[in-house]
Each structure stands twice: as C-alpha cells, then as structure tokens.
PDB file of C-alpha atoms and ligand atoms in Angstrom:
ATOM      1  CA  MET A   1       0.176  -0.328   0.295  1.00 36.00           C
ATOM      2  CA  ASN A   2       2.990   1.931   1.161  1.00 42.00           C
ATOM      3  CA  ARG A   3       4.876   1.604  -1.639  1.00 39.00           C
ATOM      4  CA  LYS A   4       2.096   1.913  -4.354  1.00 37.00           C
ATOM      5  CA  LEU A   5       1.258   5.949  -3.079  1.00 38.00           C
ATOM      6  CA  PHE A   6       4.702   6.394  -3.387  1.00 38.00           C
ATOM      7  CA  ILE A   7       5.404   5.116  -6.915  1.00 35.00           C
ATOM      8  CA  ALA A   8       1.514   7.153  -7.812  1.00 36.00           C
ATOM      9  CA  THR A   9       3.019  10.632  -6.129  1.00 36.00           C
ATOM     10  CA  SER A  10       6.267  10.127  -7.660  1.00 37.00           C
ATOM     11  CA  ILE A  11       4.359   9.598 -11.208  1.00 33.00           C
ATOM     12  CA  SER A  12       2.071  12.644 -10.694  1.00 34.00           C
ATOM     13  CA  SER A  13       5.000  15.008  -9.310  1.00 35.00           C
ATOM     14  CA  ALA A  14       7.179  13.630 -12.583  1.00 33.00           C
ATOM     15  CA  LEU A  15       4.026  14.645 -14.357  1.00 32.00           C
ATOM     16  CA  ALA A  16       2.974  17.949 -12.994  1.00 32.00           C
ATOM     17  CA  ALA A  17       6.952  19.485 -13.163  1.00 31.00           C
ATOM     18  CA  CYS A  18       7.253  18.817 -17.150  1.00 28.00           C
ATOM     19  CA  SER A  19       4.241  17.957 -19.139  1.00 31.00           C
ATOM     20  CA  PRO A  20       1.814  19.895 -20.948  1.00 33.00           C
ATOM     21  CA  ILE A  21      -0.938  17.149 -18.826  1.00 34.00           C
ATOM     22  CA  GLY A  22       0.840  18.340 -16.268  1.00 34.00           C
ATOM     23  CA  THR A  23       0.922  21.436 -16.423  1.00 35.00           C
ATOM     24  CA  ALA A  24      -3.184  21.577 -16.621  1.00 36.00           C
ATOM     25  CA  LEU A  25      -3.290  20.091 -13.356  1.00 36.00           C
ATOM     26  CA  ASN A  26      -0.076  22.695 -11.961  1.00 37.00           C
ATOM     27  CA  ASN A  27      -2.980  24.918 -12.306  1.00 40.00           C
ATOM     28  CA  ASN A  28      -5.711  22.966 -10.516  1.00 39.00           C
ATOM     29  CA  GLN A  29      -5.312  23.383  -6.909  1.00 43.00           C
ATOM     30  CA  LYS A  30      -6.961  20.623  -5.577  1.00 42.00           C
ATOM     31  CA  PHE A  31      -4.725  18.543  -7.676  1.00 37.00           C
ATOM     32  CA  HIS A  32      -2.324  21.008  -5.754  1.00 37.00           C
ATOM     33  CA  ALA A  33      -3.834  19.693  -2.436  1.00 43.00           C
ATOM     34  CA  ALA A  34      -3.569  16.663  -2.908  1.00 42.00           C
ATOM     35  CA  LEU A  35      -0.216  16.539  -4.019  1.00 39.00           C
ATOM     36  CA  GLY A  36       1.066  18.469  -1.087  1.00 44.00           C
ATOM     37  CA  SER A  37      -0.529  15.996   1.456  1.00 47.00           C
ATOM     38  CA  ALA A  38       1.070  13.052  -0.762  1.00 45.00           C
ATOM     39  CA  GLU A  39       4.430  14.529  -0.047  1.00 43.00           C
ATOM     40  CA  LYS A  40       4.215  14.482   3.447  1.00 52.00           C
ATOM     41  CA  LEU A  41       3.711  11.073   3.887  1.00 50.00           C
ATOM     42  CA  ASN A  42       6.593  10.147   1.408  1.00 47.00           C
ATOM     43  CA  HIS A  43       8.673  12.668   3.250  1.00 51.00           C
ATOM     44  CA  ALA A  44       7.384  10.357   6.504  1.00 50.00           C
ATOM     45  CA  LEU A  45       8.135   7.497   4.995  1.00 51.00           C
ATOM     46  CA  ILE A  46      11.064   7.599   3.845  1.00 51.00           C
ATOM     47  CA  GLY A  47      12.281   9.057   6.100  1.00 49.00           C
ATOM     48  CA  THR A  48      11.696   7.476   8.923  1.00 49.00           C
ATOM     49  CA  ARG A  49      12.300   3.756   6.953  1.00 62.00           C
ATOM     50  CA  GLY A  50      15.165   5.162   5.016  1.00 90.00           C
ATOM     51  CA  MET A  51      18.705   4.379   5.341  1.00 94.00           C
ATOM     52  CA  ALA A  52      21.763   6.570   4.690  1.00 96.00           C
ATOM     53  CA  ARG A  53      24.291   4.841   3.126  1.00 96.00           C
ATOM     54  CA  GLU A  54      27.183   3.280   5.115  1.00 97.00           C
ATOM     55  CA  TYR A  55      31.075   3.554   3.384  1.00 97.00           C
ATOM     56  CA  ARG A  56      33.875   1.915   4.933  1.00 98.00           C
ATOM     57  CA  ASP A  57      37.151   3.068   6.302  1.00 97.00           C
ATOM     58  CA  GLY A  58      38.836   3.883   3.152  1.00 98.00           C
ATOM     59  CA  ASP A  59      36.477   6.057   2.127  1.00 98.00           C
ATOM     60  CA  VAL A  60      36.302   8.738   4.908  1.00 98.00           C
ATOM     61  CA  ASP A  61      37.323  12.314   4.323  1.00 97.00           C
ATOM     62  CA  ARG A  62      40.712  12.910   5.976  1.00 92.00           C
ATOM     63  CA  ASP A  63      39.947  16.891   7.196  1.00 95.00           C
ATOM     64  CA  PHE A  64      36.084  16.707   8.208  1.00 97.00           C
ATOM     65  CA  ARG A  65      34.887  20.835   7.279  1.00 97.00           C
ATOM     66  CA  VAL A  66      34.207  23.032   9.298  1.00 98.00           C
ATOM     67  CA  ASN A  67      30.617  25.317   8.710  1.00 98.00           C
ATOM     68  CA  GLY A  68      28.371  26.813  10.727  1.00 98.00           C
ATOM     69  CA  LEU A  69      27.836  29.525  13.610  1.00 98.00           C
ATOM     70  CA  PRO A  70      31.267  29.524  15.223  1.00 98.00           C
ATOM     71  CA  THR A  71      32.762  27.166  18.001  1.00 98.00           C
ATOM     72  CA  PRO A  72      31.377  29.232  21.630  1.00 98.00           C
ATOM     73  CA  SER A  73      34.317  30.963  23.161  1.00 96.00           C
ATOM     74  CA  ASP A  74      32.539  32.058  26.179  1.00 97.00           C
ATOM     75  CA  SER A  75      33.651  31.315  29.928  1.00 98.00           C
ATOM     76  CA  ASN A  76      31.276  29.097  30.142  1.00 98.00           C
ATOM     77  CA  TYR A  77      32.289  26.760  26.946  1.00 98.00           C
ATOM     78  CA  GLN A  78      36.494  27.717  27.864  1.00 98.00           C
ATOM     79  CA  LEU A  79      35.833  25.739  31.318  1.00 98.00           C
ATOM     80  CA  LEU A  80      34.131  23.005  29.458  1.00 98.00           C
ATOM     81  CA  VAL A  81      36.634  22.387  27.897  1.00 98.00           C
ATOM     82  CA  ALA A  82      39.743  22.979  30.062  1.00 98.00           C
ATOM     83  CA  ARG A  83      37.840  20.625  32.809  1.00 98.00           C
ATOM     84  CA  HIS A  84      37.871  17.572  29.549  1.00 98.00           C
ATOM     85  CA  PHE A  85      34.304  18.771  30.228  1.00 98.00           C
ATOM     86  CA  GLU A  86      34.175  17.008  33.317  1.00 98.00           C
ATOM     87  CA  PRO A  87      31.340  19.525  34.641  1.00 98.00           C
ATOM     88  CA  TYR A  88      29.334  19.632  31.496  1.00 98.00           C
ATOM     89  CA  ARG A  89      25.838  17.399  31.725  1.00 98.00           C
ATOM     90  CA  LEU A  90      23.062  16.459  29.382  1.00 98.00           C
ATOM     91  CA  VAL A  91      20.017  17.501  30.281  1.00 98.00           C
ATOM     92  CA  ILE A  92      16.738  15.954  29.559  1.00 98.00           C
ATOM     93  CA  ASP A  93      13.642  17.099  30.673  1.00 98.00           C
ATOM     94  CA  GLY A  94       9.627  17.786  28.988  1.00 98.00           C
ATOM     95  CA  ALA A  95       7.343  14.708  27.926  1.00 98.00           C
ATOM     96  CA  VAL A  96      10.060  12.443  29.212  1.00 98.00           C
ATOM     97  CA  GLU A  97       9.112   9.870  32.589  1.00 98.00           C
ATOM     98  CA  ARG A  98      13.457  10.927  33.984  1.00 98.00           C
ATOM     99  CA  ARG A  99      13.874  13.802  33.710  1.00 98.00           C
ATOM    100  CA  GLY A 100      18.112  14.589  33.881  1.00 98.00           C
ATOM    101  CA  GLY A 101      21.474  15.309  33.195  1.00 98.00           C
ATOM    102  CA  PHE A 102      24.007  12.833  31.824  1.00 98.00           C
ATOM    103  CA  SER A 103      27.216  12.960  32.167  1.00 98.00           C
ATOM    104  CA  LEU A 104      30.075  12.571  29.428  1.00 98.00           C
ATOM    105  CA  ALA A 105      30.887   9.532  31.216  1.00 98.00           C
ATOM    106  CA  GLN A 106      27.979   8.461  32.004  1.00 98.00           C
ATOM    107  CA  LEU A 107      27.022   8.489  28.227  1.00 98.00           C
ATOM    108  CA  GLN A 108      29.995   6.660  27.199  1.00 98.00           C
ATOM    109  CA  ALA A 109      29.198   4.235  29.158  1.00 98.00           C
ATOM    110  CA  MET A 110      26.286   3.655  27.264  1.00 98.00           C
ATOM    111  CA  GLN A 111      26.218   1.111  24.081  1.00 98.00           C
ATOM    112  CA  GLN A 112      27.988   2.900  21.607  1.00 98.00           C
ATOM    113  CA  THR A 113      27.747   2.729  17.691  1.00 98.00           C
ATOM    114  CA  THR A 114      29.810   3.469  14.574  1.00 98.00           C
ATOM    115  CA  GLN A 115      28.481   4.558  11.954  1.00 98.00           C
ATOM    116  CA  ILE A 116      30.269   6.192   8.531  1.00 98.00           C
ATOM    117  CA  THR A 117      27.953   7.931   6.543  1.00 98.00           C
ATOM    118  CA  ARG A 118      28.353  11.344   4.471  1.00 97.00           C
ATOM    119  CA  HIS A 119      26.817  14.561   6.110  1.00 98.00           C
ATOM    120  CA  ASP A 120      25.789  16.418   3.204  1.00 97.00           C
ATOM    121  CA  CYS A 121      25.388  20.703   3.816  1.00 97.00           C
ATOM    122  CA  VAL A 122      22.697  22.150   2.235  1.00 96.00           C
ATOM    123  CA  GLU A 123      25.112  24.283   0.469  1.00 95.00           C
ATOM    124  CA  GLY A 124      26.332  21.774  -1.773  1.00 96.00           C
ATOM    125  CA  TRP A 125      29.187  20.326  -0.608  1.00 97.00           C
ATOM    126  CA  SER A 126      29.729  16.377   1.582  1.00 98.00           C
ATOM    127  CA  VAL A 127      31.745  15.010   3.024  1.00 98.00           C
ATOM    128  CA  ILE A 128      32.276  11.501   5.109  1.00 98.00           C
ATOM    129  CA  GLY A 129      33.437  10.991   8.357  1.00 98.00           C
ATOM    130  CA  LYS A 130      32.622   7.944  10.692  1.00 98.00           C
ATOM    131  CA  TRP A 131      31.178   8.520  13.578  1.00 98.00           C
ATOM    132  CA  THR A 132      30.642   7.016  17.020  1.00 98.00           C
ATOM    133  CA  GLY A 133      28.778   7.278  20.344  1.00 98.00           C
ATOM    134  CA  VAL A 134      25.093   6.706  21.809  1.00 98.00           C
ATOM    135  CA  ARG A 135      21.851   5.777  19.323  1.00 98.00           C
ATOM    136  CA  LEU A 136      19.365   8.073  20.070  1.00 98.00           C
ATOM    137  CA  ARG A 137      16.606   5.878  20.177  1.00 98.00           C
ATOM    138  CA  ASP A 138      18.535   4.357  23.702  1.00 98.00           C
ATOM    139  CA  PHE A 139      18.802   7.296  25.456  1.00 98.00           C
ATOM    140  CA  LEU A 140      15.207   7.883  24.534  1.00 98.00           C
ATOM    141  CA  ALA A 141      14.167   4.114  25.454  1.00 98.00           C
ATOM    142  CA  ALA A 142      16.548   5.107  29.384  1.00 98.00           C
ATOM    143  CA  VAL A 143      14.600   7.738  30.152  1.00 98.00           C
ATOM    144  CA  GLY A 144      10.873   7.472  28.968  1.00 98.00           C
ATOM    145  CA  PRO A 145       8.979   9.386  26.243  1.00 98.00           C
ATOM    146  CA  ARG A 146       5.690   9.759  28.191  1.00 98.00           C
ATOM    147  CA  PRO A 147       2.273   9.847  25.696  1.00 98.00           C
ATOM    148  CA  ASP A 148       2.441  13.187  24.679  1.00 98.00           C
ATOM    149  CA  ALA A 149       6.007  13.523  23.640  1.00 98.00           C
ATOM    150  CA  ARG A 150       6.068  14.197  19.528  1.00 98.00           C
ATOM    151  CA  TYR A 151       9.509  16.055  18.910  1.00 98.00           C
ATOM    152  CA  ALA A 152      12.260  16.575  20.825  1.00 98.00           C
ATOM    153  CA  VAL A 153      14.158  19.911  20.769  1.00 99.00           C
ATOM    154  CA  PHE A 154      17.480  20.111  21.106  1.00 99.00           C
ATOM    155  CA  TYR A 155      19.375  22.996  22.339  1.00 99.00           C
ATOM    156  CA  CYS A 156      22.632  24.356  21.704  1.00 98.00           C
ATOM    157  CA  MET A 157      25.970  26.246  23.182  1.00 98.00           C
ATOM    158  CA  ASP A 158      26.577  28.517  20.399  1.00 98.00           C
ATOM    159  CA  LYS A 159      24.675  31.202  19.781  1.00 98.00           C
ATOM    160  CA  ASP A 160      24.578  33.859  16.602  1.00 98.00           C
ATOM    161  CA  ASP A 161      25.464  37.432  16.197  1.00 97.00           C
ATOM    162  CA  GLN A 162      22.562  38.730  17.108  1.00 97.00           C
ATOM    163  CA  ASN A 163      22.384  36.753  19.992  1.00 97.00           C
ATOM    164  CA  THR A 164      19.975  34.072  19.292  1.00 98.00           C
ATOM    165  CA  PRO A 165      21.049  30.047  20.020  1.00 98.00           C
ATOM    166  CA  TYR A 166      20.983  27.729  17.366  1.00 98.00           C
ATOM    167  CA  TYR A 167      18.330  25.237  17.510  1.00 99.00           C
ATOM    168  CA  GLU A 168      16.955  21.776  16.633  1.00 98.00           C
ATOM    169  CA  SER A 169      14.301  18.982  16.130  1.00 98.00           C
ATOM    170  CA  LEU A 170      13.260  16.129  14.784  1.00 98.00           C
ATOM    171  CA  ASP A 171       9.928  14.750  15.240  1.00 98.00           C
ATOM    172  CA  LEU A 172      10.489  10.400  17.907  1.00 97.00           C
ATOM    173  CA  HIS A 173      10.196   8.290  14.209  1.00 96.00           C
ATOM    174  CA  GLN A 174      13.074  10.575  12.998  1.00 96.00           C
ATOM    175  CA  ALA A 175      14.358  10.449  16.420  1.00 98.00           C
ATOM    176  CA  MET A 176      14.245   6.654  17.285  1.00 97.00           C
ATOM    177  CA  HIS A 177      15.560   6.271  13.738  1.00 96.00           C
ATOM    178  CA  PRO A 178      18.377   3.592  14.107  1.00 97.00           C
ATOM    179  CA  GLN A 179      20.733   5.479  12.703  1.00 98.00           C
ATOM    180  CA  THR A 180      20.170   9.182  14.465  1.00 98.00           C
ATOM    181  CA  LEU A 181      23.463   9.149  17.090  1.00 98.00           C
ATOM    182  CA  LEU A 182      24.411  11.129  19.987  1.00 99.00           C
ATOM    183  CA  ALA A 183      27.509  11.674  18.469  1.00 99.00           C
ATOM    184  CA  LEU A 184      30.312  11.399  20.997  1.00 98.00           C
ATOM    185  CA  ARG A 185      33.433  10.789  18.895  1.00 98.00           C
ATOM    186  CA  LEU A 186      34.576  11.258  15.219  1.00 98.00           C
ATOM    187  CA  ASN A 187      37.675   9.494  13.033  1.00 98.00           C
ATOM    188  CA  ASP A 188      38.298   7.364  16.249  1.00 98.00           C
ATOM    189  CA  ALA A 189      39.200  10.400  18.392  1.00 98.00           C
ATOM    190  CA  PRO A 190      37.190  12.239  20.679  1.00 98.00           C
ATOM    191  CA  LEU A 191      34.463  15.167  19.759  1.00 98.00           C
ATOM    192  CA  ASP A 192      37.015  18.346  18.947  1.00 98.00           C
ATOM    193  CA  PRO A 193      35.811  21.539  19.993  1.00 98.00           C
ATOM    194  CA  ASP A 194      35.132  22.989  16.230  1.00 98.00           C
ATOM    195  CA  HIS A 195      32.928  19.742  15.328  1.00 98.00           C
ATOM    196  CA  GLY A 196      30.630  20.221  18.935  1.00 98.00           C
ATOM    197  CA  ALA A 197      32.239  18.872  21.364  1.00 98.00           C
ATOM    198  CA  PRO A 198      30.731  16.949  23.370  1.00 98.00           C
ATOM    199  CA  VAL A 199      27.905  16.031  21.981  1.00 99.00           C
ATOM    200  CA  ARG A 200      25.479  17.016  18.913  1.00 98.00           C
ATOM    201  CA  LEU A 201      23.940  14.891  16.933  1.00 98.00           C
ATOM    202  CA  ARG A 202      24.111  13.531  13.361  1.00 98.00           C
ATOM    203  CA  VAL A 203      21.519  12.561  11.588  1.00 98.00           C
ATOM    204  CA  PRO A 204      22.437  11.116   8.042  1.00 97.00           C
ATOM    205  CA  THR A 205      19.311  11.121   6.523  1.00 97.00           C
ATOM    206  CA  GLN A 206      19.043  14.934   6.461  1.00 97.00           C
ATOM    207  CA  LEU A 207      20.575  17.190   5.775  1.00 97.00           C
ATOM    208  CA  GLY A 208      23.766  18.285   7.516  1.00 98.00           C
ATOM    209  CA  TYR A 209      21.817  21.418  10.136  1.00 98.00           C
ATOM    210  CA  LYS A 210      19.609  18.722  11.314  1.00 98.00           C
ATOM    211  CA  SER A 211      22.858  17.529  13.121  1.00 98.00           C
ATOM    212  CA  ALA A 212      23.455  19.851  15.988  1.00 99.00           C
ATOM    213  CA  LYS A 213      26.535  20.564  17.129  1.00 98.00           C
ATOM    214  CA  TRP A 214      27.412  21.614  20.950  1.00 98.00           C
ATOM    215  CA  VAL A 215      23.974  20.154  22.819  1.00 99.00           C
ATOM    216  CA  TRP A 216      23.791  20.868  26.250  1.00 98.00           C
ATOM    217  CA  ARG A 217      19.746  19.992  26.555  1.00 99.00           C
ATOM    218  CA  ILE A 218      17.565  17.793  25.210  1.00 99.00           C
ATOM    219  CA  GLU A 219      13.434  18.377  25.335  1.00 99.00           C
ATOM    220  CA  LEU A 220       9.955  16.246  24.883  1.00 98.00           C
ATOM    221  CA  VAL A 221       8.037  18.582  23.604  1.00 98.00           C
ATOM    222  CA  GLY A 222       4.139  17.600  22.218  1.00 98.00           C
ATOM    223  CA  SER A 223       4.752  21.097  19.684  1.00 98.00           C
ATOM    224  CA  PHE A 224       7.777  23.472  19.116  1.00 98.00           C
ATOM    225  CA  ALA A 225       5.374  26.634  17.543  1.00 98.00           C
ATOM    226  CA  THR A 226       6.009  28.152  20.831  1.00 98.00           C
ATOM    227  CA  ILE A 227      10.062  27.992  20.973  1.00 98.00           C
ATOM    228  CA  TYR A 228      11.840  30.753  19.509  1.00 98.00           C
ATOM    229  CA  SER A 229      10.207  31.753  16.076  1.00 98.00           C
ATOM    230  CA  GLY A 230       8.127  28.569  16.425  1.00 98.00           C
ATOM    231  CA  ALA A 231       9.011  27.094  13.171  1.00 98.00           C
ATOM    232  CA  GLY A 232      11.159  24.000  15.121  1.00 98.00           C
ATOM    233  CA  GLY A 233      15.086  25.244  14.175  1.00 98.00           C
ATOM    234  CA  TYR A 234      17.339  28.283  14.286  1.00 98.00           C
ATOM    235  CA  TRP A 235      17.455  27.778  10.241  1.00 98.00           C
ATOM    236  CA  GLU A 236      13.987  26.797  10.063  1.00 98.00           C
ATOM    237  CA  ASP A 237      13.227  30.018  11.421  1.00 98.00           C
ATOM    238  CA  GLN A 238      14.553  31.647   8.707  1.00 98.00           C
ATOM    239  CA  GLY A 239      12.487  30.153   6.362  1.00 97.00           C
ATOM    240  CA  TYR A 240      14.875  26.735   5.558  1.00 97.00           C
ATOM    241  CA  GLU A 241      12.459  23.508   5.206  1.00 97.00           C
ATOM    242  CA  TRP A 242      11.611  21.743   8.462  1.00 97.00           C
ATOM    243  CA  TYR A 243      12.094  18.686   6.762  1.00 96.00           C
ATOM    244  CA  ALA A 244      15.671  18.393   5.637  1.00 95.00           C
ATOM    245  CA  GLY A 245      15.340  14.146   4.084  1.00 93.00           C
ATOM    246  CA  ILE A 246      18.040  13.465   1.680  1.00 91.00           C
TER     247      ILE A 246
HETATM  248  N1  MTE B 301      25.091  24.743  17.093  1.00 66.45           N
HETATM  249  C1  MTE B 301      25.527  24.080  15.431  1.00 66.45           C
HETATM  250  N2  MTE B 301      24.480  22.923  15.369  1.00 66.45           N
HETATM  251  C2  MTE B 301      25.069  23.142  13.385  1.00 66.45           C
HETATM  252  C3  MTE B 301      25.396  24.661  12.988  1.00 66.45           C
HETATM  253  C4  MTE B 301      25.383  25.851  13.638  1.00 66.45           C
HETATM  254  O1  MTE B 301      25.701  26.700  13.367  1.00 66.45           O
HETATM  255  N3  MTE B 301      25.424  25.126  14.617  1.00 66.45           N
HETATM  256  N4  MTE B 301      25.576  24.007  11.548  1.00 66.45           N
HETATM  257  C5  MTE B 301      24.775  23.355  10.852  1.00 66.45           C
HETATM  258  C6  MTE B 301      25.325  23.150   9.812  1.00 66.45           C
HETATM  259  S1  MTE B 301      24.236  23.933   8.401  1.00 66.45           S
HETATM  260  C7  MTE B 301      26.319  22.327   8.805  1.00 66.45           C
HETATM  261  S2  MTE B 301      26.622  21.553   7.919  1.00 66.45           S
HETATM  262  C8  MTE B 301      26.922  21.497  10.038  1.00 66.45           C
HETATM  263  C9  MTE B 301      28.918  21.619   9.841  1.00 66.45           C
HETATM  264  O2  MTE B 301      28.841  20.158  10.853  1.00 66.45           O
HETATM  265  P1  MTE B 301      30.637  20.188  10.833  1.00 66.45           P
HETATM  266  O3  MTE B 301      31.068  21.825  11.466  1.00 66.45           O
HETATM  267  O4  MTE B 301      31.274  18.799  11.794  1.00 66.45           O
HETATM  268  O5  MTE B 301      31.114  20.013   9.458  1.00 66.45           O
HETATM  269  O6  MTE B 301      26.731  21.443  11.276  1.00 66.45           O
HETATM  270  C10 MTE B 301      25.085  22.040  11.894  1.00 66.45           C
HETATM  271  N5  MTE B 301      25.565  21.842  12.909  1.00 66.45           N
HETATM  272 MO1   MO B 302      24.802  22.581   6.213  1.00 66.45          MO
END
C-alpha cells in the first residue's frame, strides 16, 4: 500500500513538472493540495524507514570540513574544554518520565555505535566521516518519552551575532531512526570543539543543518510552535524547510 502511494506520487510529480497535462493539473488547486498531502506522506515513509548509505574506512575524508556558527568562545565553554567536559551534563526534560542530566562518562558507558556516513550540507558540499556515539533511540528508551511527546528539541551552546542560539528538532520517528546518533567521537577521536564537542547530533538521513553541534539540552515536546520563532530550528526560523530528508 505504502509503495503504491509512493509510486503514484512520483508519477504525478513527474507529470506536474514536465508535461502539458502536468501544467493543466498544476493549475488545479485540488490536485495541488492532494500532491501536498502525498508529499508529506512520502517524507514520513522515507525519513522513517530509509537508511543512509554506510561507507568503508577507506572512504573516510581526512579533513572533516567545519561549517556554521563559530565555536562557542564564552567562559562557560572554555571552562568545559579546560576540564575535559567533566562538568558537562546533557539535560533531558519536558515530556519524559525520567528527567535528568547525563555526564559524558555516563554517555560513554552506554552502548556505542559506529557509522561511516556522508554529511550533506544544503550549500552543496559533502564529507564522509566516521562517527561513534549513543543511538538517540537508546538514550530516549533510558529516559522514557511520555505519550504526549511528539518532537525532540535540541538546544545548542552557540549563538549568532544577534545572540540567537542554535537549536534543532526531530519528530520522534526521526529521533528513533537507528542511524540517528548522539555522537561523541569523530574519526576515532573524541569530538573536538569545532565539530561540536562534547555531544552533537548526527542525522545522516537529513541535511547537515539537522546535525546540531554542542548540544546541552534535549526537551521532548508535543509542539515546537512556542519555541523561539516556532519553525523548529535556527535555520527553519529563517525559512529553511523543517523536513530536511535526503
Ligand atoms: N550548534 C550548531 N550546530 C550546527 C550548525 C551551527 O551553526 N550550530 N551548523 C549546521 C550546518 S549548516 C552544518 S553543514 C553542520 C556542519 O558541521 P561540521 O562543522 O562538523 O562540518 O553543522 C550543523 N550543526
Ligand atoms: Mo550546512
């Protein structure tokens, strides 16, 4: 059933894009609305079940390009770096049974997973890296999402020049995806500050801006409408698509 819907949507998208029939259909608002809802369905199917390609050790790029807002340079972050992130706690709160704070040592003691995947930035460049960390689904299982939890919101330590913090969100299906990681290591070394130390999100099924660096808090919510400008992420608040599936 799902597959049929997917194929039907692909064909109708192709029609809409490149045939005279498509042009007529394109002008039809009802058809447009139907396409819109089918597109959402495809997103849900691919984003939840599709697997990002995994590569071999030899495919790993030596230098993992650094991108985005500058690495935090405030005294709190400097102190964390100087103390090898010993005082760091990953806060988990919101619609969750067991709120709390996890030290890096606690995260390192949980089952670790390694993936060699490609990071695709929306700007058009890609880089292959080897990531190790805790599956977000294992972390969430440990804290127990409540039935009213629909999204996980990730709060980061960096801010732009307007003092607006970076943040991101995933729905719980995306959060439970087996390749969605709380990454602690990159290319066999502890995550360095520029790549998001001590904990970053790694979401190989979605564009790079979803892979939030310097995560200090995860909040489970029913809706992100009241968080910052309400679009579910720093870039989303400036017009990027919330759904960033590749
Ligand atoms: N906290 C935070 N996370 C972020 C960003 C950012 O500016 N701040 N930029 C995003 C974008 S657009 C990309 S491409 C990647 C870059 O990750 P890298 O520096 O490890 O290549 O981080 C993503 N996560
Ligand atoms: Mo990006």
